[in-house]
Short mmCIF file of C-alpha atoms in Angstrom, two decimals:
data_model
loop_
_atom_site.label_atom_id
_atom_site.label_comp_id
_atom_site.label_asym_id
_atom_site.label_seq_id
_atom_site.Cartn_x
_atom_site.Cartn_y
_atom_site.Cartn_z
CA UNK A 59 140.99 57.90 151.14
CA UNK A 60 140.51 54.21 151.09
CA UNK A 61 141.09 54.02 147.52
CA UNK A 62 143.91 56.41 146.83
CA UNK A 63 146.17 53.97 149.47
CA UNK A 64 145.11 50.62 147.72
CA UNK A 65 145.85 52.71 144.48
CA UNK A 66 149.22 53.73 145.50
CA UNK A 67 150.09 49.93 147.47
CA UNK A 68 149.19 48.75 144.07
CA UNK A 69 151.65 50.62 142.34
CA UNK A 70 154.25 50.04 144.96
CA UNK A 71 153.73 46.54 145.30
CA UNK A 72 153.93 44.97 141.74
CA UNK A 73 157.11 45.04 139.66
CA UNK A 74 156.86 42.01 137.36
CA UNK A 75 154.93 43.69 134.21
CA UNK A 76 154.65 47.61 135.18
CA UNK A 77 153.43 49.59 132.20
CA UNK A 78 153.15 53.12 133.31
CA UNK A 79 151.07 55.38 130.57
CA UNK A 80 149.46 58.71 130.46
CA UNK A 81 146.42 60.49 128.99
CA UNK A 82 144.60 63.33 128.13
CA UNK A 83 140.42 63.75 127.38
CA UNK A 84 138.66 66.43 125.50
CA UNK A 85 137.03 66.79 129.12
CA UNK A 86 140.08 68.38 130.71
CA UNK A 87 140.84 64.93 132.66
CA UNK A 88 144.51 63.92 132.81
CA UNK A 89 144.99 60.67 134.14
CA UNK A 90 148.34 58.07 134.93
CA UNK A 91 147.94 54.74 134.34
CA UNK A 92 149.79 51.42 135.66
CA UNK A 93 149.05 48.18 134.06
CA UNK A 94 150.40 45.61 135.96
CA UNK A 95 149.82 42.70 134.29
CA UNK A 96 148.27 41.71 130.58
CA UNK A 97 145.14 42.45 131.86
CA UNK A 98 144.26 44.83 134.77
CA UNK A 99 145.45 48.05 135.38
CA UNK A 100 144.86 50.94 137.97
CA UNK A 101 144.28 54.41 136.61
CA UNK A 102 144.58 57.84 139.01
CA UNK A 103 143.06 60.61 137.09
CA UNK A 104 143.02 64.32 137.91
CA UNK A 105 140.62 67.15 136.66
CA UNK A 106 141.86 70.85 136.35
CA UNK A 107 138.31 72.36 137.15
CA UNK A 108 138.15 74.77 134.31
CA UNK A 109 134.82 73.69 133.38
CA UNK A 110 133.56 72.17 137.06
CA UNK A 111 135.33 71.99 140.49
CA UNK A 112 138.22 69.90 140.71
CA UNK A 113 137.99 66.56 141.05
CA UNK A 114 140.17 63.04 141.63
CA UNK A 115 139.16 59.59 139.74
CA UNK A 116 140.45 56.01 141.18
CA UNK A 117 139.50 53.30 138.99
CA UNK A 118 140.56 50.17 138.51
CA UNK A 119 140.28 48.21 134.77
CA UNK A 120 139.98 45.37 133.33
CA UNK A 121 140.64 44.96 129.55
CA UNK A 122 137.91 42.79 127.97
CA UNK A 123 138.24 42.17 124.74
CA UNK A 124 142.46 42.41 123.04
CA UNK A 125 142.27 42.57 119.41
CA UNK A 126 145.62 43.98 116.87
CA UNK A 127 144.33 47.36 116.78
CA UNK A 128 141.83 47.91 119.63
CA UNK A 129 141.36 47.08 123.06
CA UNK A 130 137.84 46.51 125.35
CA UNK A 131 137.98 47.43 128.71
CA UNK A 132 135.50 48.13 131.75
CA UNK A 133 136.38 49.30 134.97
CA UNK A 134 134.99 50.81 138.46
CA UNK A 135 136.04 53.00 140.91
CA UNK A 136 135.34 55.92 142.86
CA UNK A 137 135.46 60.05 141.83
CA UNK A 138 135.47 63.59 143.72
CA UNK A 139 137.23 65.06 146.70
CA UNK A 140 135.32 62.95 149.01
CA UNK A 141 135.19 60.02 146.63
CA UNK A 142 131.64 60.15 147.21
CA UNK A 143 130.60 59.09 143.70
CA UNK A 144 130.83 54.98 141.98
CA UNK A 145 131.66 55.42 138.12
CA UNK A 146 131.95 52.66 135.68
CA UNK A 147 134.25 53.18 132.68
CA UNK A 148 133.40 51.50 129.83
CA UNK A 149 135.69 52.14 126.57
CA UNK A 150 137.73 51.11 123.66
CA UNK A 151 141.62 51.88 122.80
CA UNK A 152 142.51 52.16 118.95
CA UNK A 153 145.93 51.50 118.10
CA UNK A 154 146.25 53.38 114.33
CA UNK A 155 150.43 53.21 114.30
CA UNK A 156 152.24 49.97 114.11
CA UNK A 157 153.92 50.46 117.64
CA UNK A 158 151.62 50.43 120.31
CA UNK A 159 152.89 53.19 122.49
CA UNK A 160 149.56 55.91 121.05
CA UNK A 161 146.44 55.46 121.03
CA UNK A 162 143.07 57.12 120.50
CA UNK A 163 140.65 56.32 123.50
CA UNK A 164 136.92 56.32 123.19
CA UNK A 165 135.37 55.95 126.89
CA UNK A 166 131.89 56.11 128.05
CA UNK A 167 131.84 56.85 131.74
CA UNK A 168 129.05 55.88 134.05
CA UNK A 169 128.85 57.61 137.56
CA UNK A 170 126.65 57.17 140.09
CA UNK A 171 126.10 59.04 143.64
CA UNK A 172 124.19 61.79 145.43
CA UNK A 173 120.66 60.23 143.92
CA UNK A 174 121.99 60.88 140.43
CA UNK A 175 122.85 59.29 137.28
CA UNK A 176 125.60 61.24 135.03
CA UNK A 177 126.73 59.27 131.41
CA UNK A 178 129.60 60.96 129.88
CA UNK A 179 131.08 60.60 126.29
CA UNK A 180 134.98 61.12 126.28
CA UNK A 181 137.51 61.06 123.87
CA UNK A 182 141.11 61.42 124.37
CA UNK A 183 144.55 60.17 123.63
CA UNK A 184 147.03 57.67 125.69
CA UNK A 185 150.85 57.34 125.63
CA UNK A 186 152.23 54.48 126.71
CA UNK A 187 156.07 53.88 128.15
CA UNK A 188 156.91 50.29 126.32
CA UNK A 189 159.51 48.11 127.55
#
């Protein structure tokens, strides 16, 4: 509960660069973005359960590495209805149109929690709102 109020303070808070974006994975997660700053952004993700229960994902990201047409990023945060699980996302956005509104994302997600280890392999795709 913690982490969904700093999440939503976050969003509240900070006006100055505010890039709101949304996205969809292969893994039925939908997620909404806000990157406020160059830099960081906070992500609040939602799964429908059609494959596993339904589930909430707070992270927080930092991009790593900010190229033309791709961007590094790693993050950590929390995930569940108890938020009883760490993850660490670790992935890559590819920018293949000249505006950089879509892009492909490639994201390998750590989690850890309940004396277990769980590596998933996502792909999805990201819209973002530009200014």
């Amino acid at each position: 509960m913690r982490v969904l109020l700093l999440t939503i303070l976050c969003l509240i808070g900070v006006e100055s660069y505010s890039q709101f974006s949304i996205s969809a994975n292969v893994s039925q997660d939908f997620s909404v973005d806000y990157k406020f700053n160059d830099k960081y952004r906070v992500e609040l993700g939602f799964n429908d359960g059609r494959f596993e229960d339904s589930t909430i994902k707070a992270t927080f990201k930092a991009e790593l590495l900010k190229k033309e047409d791709f961007d590094g990023y790693i993050g950590a945060g929390f995930i569940g209805t108890d938020f009883d699980m760490a993850t660490i996302p670790i992935g890559m956005d590819f920018y293949p149109f000249e505006k950089k509104a879509f892009s492909i994302i490639l994201e390998l997600d750590n989690q850890f929690g309940n004396s277990n280890v769980y590596v998933y392999g996502n792909v999805g795709i990201r819209y973002r709102f530009l200014k």
